[in-house]
Coordinates of C-alpha atoms and ligand atoms in Angstrom, one line a residue:
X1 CA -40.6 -22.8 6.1
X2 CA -41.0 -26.0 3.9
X3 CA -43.5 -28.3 5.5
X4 CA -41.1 -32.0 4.5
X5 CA -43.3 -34.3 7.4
X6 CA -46.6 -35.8 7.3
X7 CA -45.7 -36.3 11.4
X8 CA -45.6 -33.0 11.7
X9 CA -49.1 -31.5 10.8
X10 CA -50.2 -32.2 14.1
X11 CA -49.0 -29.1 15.5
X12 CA -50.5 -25.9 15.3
X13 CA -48.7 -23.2 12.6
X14 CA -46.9 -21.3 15.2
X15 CA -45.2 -24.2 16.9
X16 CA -44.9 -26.1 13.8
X17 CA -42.5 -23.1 12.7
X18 CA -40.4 -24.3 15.6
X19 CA -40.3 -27.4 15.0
X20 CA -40.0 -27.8 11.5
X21 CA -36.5 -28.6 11.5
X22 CA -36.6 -31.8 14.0
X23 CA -37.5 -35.3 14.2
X24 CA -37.9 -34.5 18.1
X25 CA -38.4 -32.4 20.3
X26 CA -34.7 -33.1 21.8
X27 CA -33.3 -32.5 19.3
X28 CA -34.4 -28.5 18.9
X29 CA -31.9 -26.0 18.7
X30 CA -32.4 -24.5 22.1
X31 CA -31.4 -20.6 23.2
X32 CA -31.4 -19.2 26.5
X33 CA -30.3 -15.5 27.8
X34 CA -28.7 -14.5 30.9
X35 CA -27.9 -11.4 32.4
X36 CA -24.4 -10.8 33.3
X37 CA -23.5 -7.9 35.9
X38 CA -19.9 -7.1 35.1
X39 CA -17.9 -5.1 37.8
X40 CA -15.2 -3.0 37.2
X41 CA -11.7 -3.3 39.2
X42 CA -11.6 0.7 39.1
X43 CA -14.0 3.2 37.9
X44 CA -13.2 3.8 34.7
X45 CA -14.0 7.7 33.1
X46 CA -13.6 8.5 29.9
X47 CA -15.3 11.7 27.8
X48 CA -18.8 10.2 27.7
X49 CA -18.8 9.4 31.6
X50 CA -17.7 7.3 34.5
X51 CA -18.6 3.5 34.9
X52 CA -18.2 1.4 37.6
X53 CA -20.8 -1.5 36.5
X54 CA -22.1 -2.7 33.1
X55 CA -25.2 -4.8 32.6
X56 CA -24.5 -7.4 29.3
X57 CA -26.5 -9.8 28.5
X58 CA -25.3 -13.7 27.3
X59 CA -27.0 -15.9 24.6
X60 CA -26.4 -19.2 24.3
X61 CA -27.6 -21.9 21.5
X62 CA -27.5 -25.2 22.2
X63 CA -28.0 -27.7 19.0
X64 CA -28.4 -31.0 21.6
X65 CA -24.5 -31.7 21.3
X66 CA -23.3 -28.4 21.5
X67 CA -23.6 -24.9 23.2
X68 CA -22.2 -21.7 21.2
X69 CA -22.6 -18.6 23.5
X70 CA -22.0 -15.0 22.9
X71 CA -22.4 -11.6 24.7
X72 CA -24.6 -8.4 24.0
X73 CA -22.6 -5.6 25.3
X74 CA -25.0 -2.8 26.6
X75 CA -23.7 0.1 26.1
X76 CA -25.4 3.5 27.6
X77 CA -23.8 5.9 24.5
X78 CA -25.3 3.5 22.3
X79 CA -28.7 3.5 23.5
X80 CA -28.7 -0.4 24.1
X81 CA -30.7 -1.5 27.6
X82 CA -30.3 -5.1 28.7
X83 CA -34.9 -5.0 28.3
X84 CA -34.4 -4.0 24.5
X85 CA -31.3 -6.5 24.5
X86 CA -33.6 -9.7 25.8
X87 CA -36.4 -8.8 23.6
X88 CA -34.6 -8.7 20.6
X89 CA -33.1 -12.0 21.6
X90 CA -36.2 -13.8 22.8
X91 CA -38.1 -12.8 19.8
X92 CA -39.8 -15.8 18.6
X93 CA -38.3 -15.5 14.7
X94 CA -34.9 -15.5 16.2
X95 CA -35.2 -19.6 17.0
X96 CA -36.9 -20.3 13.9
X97 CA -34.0 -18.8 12.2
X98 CA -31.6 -20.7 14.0
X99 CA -32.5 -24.5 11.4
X100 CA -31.0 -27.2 12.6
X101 CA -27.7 -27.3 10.8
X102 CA -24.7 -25.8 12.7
X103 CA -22.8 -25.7 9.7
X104 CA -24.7 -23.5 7.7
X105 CA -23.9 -20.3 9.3
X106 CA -24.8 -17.8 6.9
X107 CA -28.3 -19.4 6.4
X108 CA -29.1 -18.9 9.9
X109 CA -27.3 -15.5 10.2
X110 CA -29.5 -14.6 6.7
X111 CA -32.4 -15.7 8.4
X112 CA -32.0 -13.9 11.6
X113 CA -35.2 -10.9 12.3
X114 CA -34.2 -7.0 11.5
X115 CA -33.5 -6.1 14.8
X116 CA -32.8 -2.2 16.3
X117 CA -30.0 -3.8 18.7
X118 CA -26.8 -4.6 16.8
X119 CA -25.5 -5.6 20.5
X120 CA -27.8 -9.1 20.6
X121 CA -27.4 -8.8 16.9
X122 CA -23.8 -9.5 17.5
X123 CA -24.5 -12.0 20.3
X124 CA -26.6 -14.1 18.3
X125 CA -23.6 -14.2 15.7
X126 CA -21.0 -14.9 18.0
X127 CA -23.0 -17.7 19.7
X128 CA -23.7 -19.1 16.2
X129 CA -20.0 -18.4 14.8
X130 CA -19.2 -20.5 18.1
X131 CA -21.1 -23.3 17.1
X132 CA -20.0 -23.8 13.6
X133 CA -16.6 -23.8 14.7
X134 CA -17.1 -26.8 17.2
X135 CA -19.1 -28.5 14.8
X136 CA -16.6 -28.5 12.3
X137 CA -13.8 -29.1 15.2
X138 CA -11.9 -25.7 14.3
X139 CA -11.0 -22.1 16.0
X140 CA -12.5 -19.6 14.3
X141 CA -9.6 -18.0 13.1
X142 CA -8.7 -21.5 11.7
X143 CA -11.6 -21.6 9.6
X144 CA -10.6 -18.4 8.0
X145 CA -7.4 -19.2 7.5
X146 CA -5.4 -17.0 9.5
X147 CA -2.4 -16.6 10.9
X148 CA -2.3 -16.1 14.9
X149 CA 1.1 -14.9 14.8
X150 CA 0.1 -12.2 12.7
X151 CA -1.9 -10.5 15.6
X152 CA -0.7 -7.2 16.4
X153 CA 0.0 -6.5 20.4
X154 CA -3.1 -5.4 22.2
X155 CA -3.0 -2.2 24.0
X156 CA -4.5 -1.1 27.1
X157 CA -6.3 1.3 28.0
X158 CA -5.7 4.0 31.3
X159 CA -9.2 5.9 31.7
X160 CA -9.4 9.3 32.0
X161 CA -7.7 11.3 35.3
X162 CA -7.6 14.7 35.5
X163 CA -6.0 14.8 39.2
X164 CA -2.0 13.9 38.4
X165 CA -1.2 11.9 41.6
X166 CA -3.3 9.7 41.0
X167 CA -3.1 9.4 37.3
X168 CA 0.6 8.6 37.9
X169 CA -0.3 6.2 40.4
X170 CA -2.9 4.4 37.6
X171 CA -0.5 4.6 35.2
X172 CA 2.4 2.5 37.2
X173 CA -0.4 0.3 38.5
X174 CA -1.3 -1.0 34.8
X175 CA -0.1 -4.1 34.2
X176 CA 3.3 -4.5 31.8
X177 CA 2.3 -3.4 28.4
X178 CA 4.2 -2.0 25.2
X179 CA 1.5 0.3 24.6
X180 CA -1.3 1.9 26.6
X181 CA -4.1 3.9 24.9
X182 CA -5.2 6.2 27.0
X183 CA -8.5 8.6 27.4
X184 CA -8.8 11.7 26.6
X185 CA -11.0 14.7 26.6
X186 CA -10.8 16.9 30.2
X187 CA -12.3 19.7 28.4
X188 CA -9.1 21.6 27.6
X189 CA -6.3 20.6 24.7
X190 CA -4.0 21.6 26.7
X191 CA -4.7 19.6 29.8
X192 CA -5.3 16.5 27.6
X193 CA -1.5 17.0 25.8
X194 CA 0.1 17.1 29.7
X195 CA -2.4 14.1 30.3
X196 CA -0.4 12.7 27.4
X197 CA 2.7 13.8 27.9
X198 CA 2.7 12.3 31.8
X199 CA 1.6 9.1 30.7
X200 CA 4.3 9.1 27.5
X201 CA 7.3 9.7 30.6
X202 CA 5.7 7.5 33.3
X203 CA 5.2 4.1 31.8
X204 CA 8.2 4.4 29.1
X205 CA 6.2 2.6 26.6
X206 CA 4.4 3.7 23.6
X207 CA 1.4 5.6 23.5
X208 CA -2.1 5.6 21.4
X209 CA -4.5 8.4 22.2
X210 CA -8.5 8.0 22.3
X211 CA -10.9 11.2 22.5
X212 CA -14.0 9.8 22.4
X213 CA -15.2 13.2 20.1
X214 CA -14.4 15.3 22.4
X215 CA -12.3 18.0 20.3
X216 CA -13.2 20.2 18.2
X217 CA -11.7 20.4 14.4
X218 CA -9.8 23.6 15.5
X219 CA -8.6 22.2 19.1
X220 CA -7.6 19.0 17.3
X221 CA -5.3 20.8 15.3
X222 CA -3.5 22.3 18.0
X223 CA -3.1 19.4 20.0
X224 CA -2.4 16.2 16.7
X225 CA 0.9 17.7 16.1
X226 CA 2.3 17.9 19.3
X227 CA 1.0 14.3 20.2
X228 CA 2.7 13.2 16.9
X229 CA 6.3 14.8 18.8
X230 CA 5.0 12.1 21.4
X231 CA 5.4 9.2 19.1
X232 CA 2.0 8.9 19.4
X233 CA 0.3 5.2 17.3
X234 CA -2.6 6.6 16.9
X235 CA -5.4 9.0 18.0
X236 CA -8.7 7.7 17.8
X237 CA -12.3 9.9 17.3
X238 CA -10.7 13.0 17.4
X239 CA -14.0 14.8 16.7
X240 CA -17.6 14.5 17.1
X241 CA -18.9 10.9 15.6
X242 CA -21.4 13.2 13.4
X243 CA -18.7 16.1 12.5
X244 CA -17.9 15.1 8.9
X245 CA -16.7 19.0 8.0
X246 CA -14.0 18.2 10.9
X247 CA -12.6 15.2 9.3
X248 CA -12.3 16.9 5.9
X249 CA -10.2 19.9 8.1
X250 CA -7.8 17.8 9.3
X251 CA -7.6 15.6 5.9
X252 CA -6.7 19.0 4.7
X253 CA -4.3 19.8 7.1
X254 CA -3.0 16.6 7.5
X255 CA 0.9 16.6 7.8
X256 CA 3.3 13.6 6.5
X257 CA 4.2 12.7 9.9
X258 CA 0.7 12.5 12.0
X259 CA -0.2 9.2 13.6
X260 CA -2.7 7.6 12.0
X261 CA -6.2 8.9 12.7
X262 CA -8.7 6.5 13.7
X263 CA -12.4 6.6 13.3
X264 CA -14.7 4.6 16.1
X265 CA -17.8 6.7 17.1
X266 CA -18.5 7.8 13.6
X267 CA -17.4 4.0 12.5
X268 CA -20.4 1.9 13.0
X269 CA -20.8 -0.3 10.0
X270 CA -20.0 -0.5 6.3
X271 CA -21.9 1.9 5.6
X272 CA -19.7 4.7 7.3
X273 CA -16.4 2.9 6.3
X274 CA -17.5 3.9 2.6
X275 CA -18.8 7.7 4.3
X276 CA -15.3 8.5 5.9
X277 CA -13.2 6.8 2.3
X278 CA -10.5 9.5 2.2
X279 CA -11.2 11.4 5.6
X280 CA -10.4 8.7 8.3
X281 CA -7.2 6.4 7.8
X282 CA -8.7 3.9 9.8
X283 CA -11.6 2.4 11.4
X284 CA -11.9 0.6 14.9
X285 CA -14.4 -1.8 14.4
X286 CA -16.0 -3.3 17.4
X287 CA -18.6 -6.7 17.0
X288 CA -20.9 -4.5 19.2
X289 CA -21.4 -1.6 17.0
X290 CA -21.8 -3.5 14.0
X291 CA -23.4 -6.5 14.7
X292 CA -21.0 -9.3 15.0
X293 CA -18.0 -11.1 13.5
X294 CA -19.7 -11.3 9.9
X295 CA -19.9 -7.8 9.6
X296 CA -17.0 -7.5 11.2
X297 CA -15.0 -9.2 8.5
X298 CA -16.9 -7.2 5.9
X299 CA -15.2 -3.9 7.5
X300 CA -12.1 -5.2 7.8
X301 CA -12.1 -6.2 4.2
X302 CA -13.3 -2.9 2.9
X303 CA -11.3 -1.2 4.7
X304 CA -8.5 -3.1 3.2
X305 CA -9.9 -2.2 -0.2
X306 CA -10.2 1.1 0.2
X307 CA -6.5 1.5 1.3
X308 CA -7.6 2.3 5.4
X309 CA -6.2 0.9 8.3
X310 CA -8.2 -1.4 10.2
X311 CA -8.5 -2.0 14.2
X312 CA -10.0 -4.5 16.2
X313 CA -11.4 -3.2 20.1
X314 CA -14.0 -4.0 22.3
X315 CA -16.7 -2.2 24.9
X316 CA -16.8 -3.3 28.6
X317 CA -16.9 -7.2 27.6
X318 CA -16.5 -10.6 29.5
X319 CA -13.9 -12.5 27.5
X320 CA -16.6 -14.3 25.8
X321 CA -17.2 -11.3 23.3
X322 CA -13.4 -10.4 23.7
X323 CA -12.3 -13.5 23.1
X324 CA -14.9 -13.5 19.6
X325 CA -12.9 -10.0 18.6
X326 CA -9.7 -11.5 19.3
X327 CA -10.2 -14.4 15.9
X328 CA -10.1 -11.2 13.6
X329 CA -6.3 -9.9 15.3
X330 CA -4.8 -11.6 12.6
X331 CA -6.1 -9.4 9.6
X332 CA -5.9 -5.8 12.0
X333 CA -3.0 -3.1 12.3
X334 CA -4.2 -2.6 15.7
X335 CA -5.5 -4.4 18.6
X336 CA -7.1 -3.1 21.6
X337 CA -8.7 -6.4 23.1
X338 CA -8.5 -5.5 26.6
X339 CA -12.3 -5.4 28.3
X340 CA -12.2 -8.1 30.2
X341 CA -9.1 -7.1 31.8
X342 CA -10.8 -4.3 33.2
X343 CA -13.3 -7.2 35.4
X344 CA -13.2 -8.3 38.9
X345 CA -16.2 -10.5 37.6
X346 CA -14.3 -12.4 34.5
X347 CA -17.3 -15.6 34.5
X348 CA -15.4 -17.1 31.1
X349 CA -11.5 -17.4 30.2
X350 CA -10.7 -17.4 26.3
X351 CA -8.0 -15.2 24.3
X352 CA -5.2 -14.5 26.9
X353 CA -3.3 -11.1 26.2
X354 CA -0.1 -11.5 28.4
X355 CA 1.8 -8.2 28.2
X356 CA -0.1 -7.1 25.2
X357 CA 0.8 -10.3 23.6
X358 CA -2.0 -11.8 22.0
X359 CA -2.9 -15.8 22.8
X360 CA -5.6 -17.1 20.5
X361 CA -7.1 -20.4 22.0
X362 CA -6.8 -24.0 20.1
X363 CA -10.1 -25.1 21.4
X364 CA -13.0 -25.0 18.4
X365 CA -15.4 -22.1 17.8
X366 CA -14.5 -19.5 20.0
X367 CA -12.8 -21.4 22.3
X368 CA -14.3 -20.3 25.7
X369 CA -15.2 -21.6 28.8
X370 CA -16.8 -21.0 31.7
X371 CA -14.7 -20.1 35.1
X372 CA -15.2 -23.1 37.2
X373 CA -17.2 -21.7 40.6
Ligands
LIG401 MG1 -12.7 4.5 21.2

């Protein structure tokens, strides 16, 4: 940190790191946390467990004029905890890497700490993306160019039911979608092909199919061809996250007219993009596994290079982070924005999806706002 005014060497070191940046003191890029309980309408069960409640955490950074906000999804499968959420986030380095400068994202995103949470990782560069874009007076997507028409339909998602009546009953209750990705993994191939095959005949629409690793390579070789009968879009982590022998077996076995298989678990960053090159066609990339929309971009892109399909989703999200996914529809095959339609507790409205139909907002940054009490 460049020491630029004689005014300032009256503070001591560690708050002149602070401070470095401002005239004032009211001027000082501010940031705040809150925890956010988030309530689900239904409990929702899929192969790693049942939820009826999720604990996120919000950041926001204020530059004086502006507030940019994002969310830290905390996610029990990913070892995330709102305590190791607010620490990283409250870490005295993170508002020192802030500057003072809204438009110079990538310096502040280049300055941000190492940190063992991607999810307040990923908050911080949401809030951050959010302010550039109102201080250049753009939405995000905007900024990058993009198309909004281009963005695929969402899906949504029907949780896990192994008890038919009232899977049925789920399944006509789910709002009027073209294509509903639903859970799988009861424990038996065979239960989760009827699981399939009942929701395929009771909404009409198209199908996508999400294990959550819960096959085996051998099991998921019995049950990918008979889904691909269902005119199934895709099947996501059919295998373990870990189980890189499995996605060379079904590479191998692969048949011309399989849906496309999509990595998630075992698709947390770059890094594993490059790892599953010729196993995997495609990768769901979520801001909370990676580490925000920056990163997010990057997989998208390499993806792209590397001749994969690419997917946008979410975790149990306020529309806040939802709404942050949603700028990157444009550049994805497939969409599954739907988190925040799972709330009772929605506190911001952003991105609509009406009937799977994407609605990016016009509003600058990320274009959220808080649900009026
Ligand atoms: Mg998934």
């Amino acid at each position: 940190v460049s020491v630029d005014s004689p005014t300032k060497q009256k503070f001591s070191p560690g708050i002149f790191l602070r401070y470095d940046c401002r005239a004032s003191e009211e001027e000082l890029m501010r940031i705040e946390t809150q925890r956010l309980t988030l309530r689900l309408e239904n409990p929702f069960t899929i192969a790693h467990g049942t939820t009826t409640e999720r604990q996120n955490v919000l950041v926001r950074i204020c530059d004086g004029e502006r507030t940019g906000v994002g969310e830290a999804a905390v996610v029990p499968y990913y070892k995330e905890t709102p305590e190791r959420v607010i620490n990283a986030l409250t870490d005295p380095a993170v508002v020192v890497a802030l500057g003072d400068d809204a438009r110079l994202l990538h310096d502040a995103l280049d300055r941000l700490p190492p940190s063992e949470s991607t999810a307040a990782r990923a908050a911080l560069d949401m809030a951050l993306h959010d302010l550039w874009g109102q201080r250049l007076g753009q939405p995000l997507y905007r900024l990058w160019g993009l198309n909004p028409a281009r963005a695929p339909v969402s899906s949504f998602t029907i949780a896990l039911d192994t008890d038919e009546a009232a899977y049925r009953d789920r399944l006509r209750a789910a709002p009027p979608f073209s294509l509903y990705k639903i859970k799988l993994g009861s424990g038996a191939w065979q239960t989760d092909l009827d699981i399939a095959r009942i929701a395929r005949e009771t909404t009409g629409a198209q199908i996508a199919v999400d294990a959550n690793c819960a096959w085996r390579a051998d099991d998921a070789l019995q049950i990918i061809p008979r889904l691909a009968a269902l005119d199934v879009a895709y099947i996501e982590q059919p295998i373990g996250r870990d189980d890189h022998d499995g996605w060379r077996a079904l590479r191998d076995h692969r048949a011309a007219d399989w849906p496309p298989l999509m990595a998630d678990e075992s698709a947390q960053n770059a890094q594993d993009v490059l790892a599953l090159n010729g196993l995997a066609d495609g990768v769901n990339i979520k801001l909370a596994k990676c580490g925000g929309l920056r990163a997010a971009l990057g997989m998208v892109t390499l993806a792209r290079q590397l001749g994969m399909r690419a997917m946008i989703g979410c975790m149990v999200e306020s529309s806040v982070a939802v709404t942050a996914a949603s700028h990157l529809a444009p550049l994805v095959d497939f969409a599954d924005l739907d988190g925040n339609l799972l709330l009772s507790n929605d506190p911001y409205r952003g991105t609509r999806v009406i009937n799977g139909q994407i609605h990016l907002p016009d509003a600058p940054g990320l274009g959220v706002n808080p649900v009026a009490e």
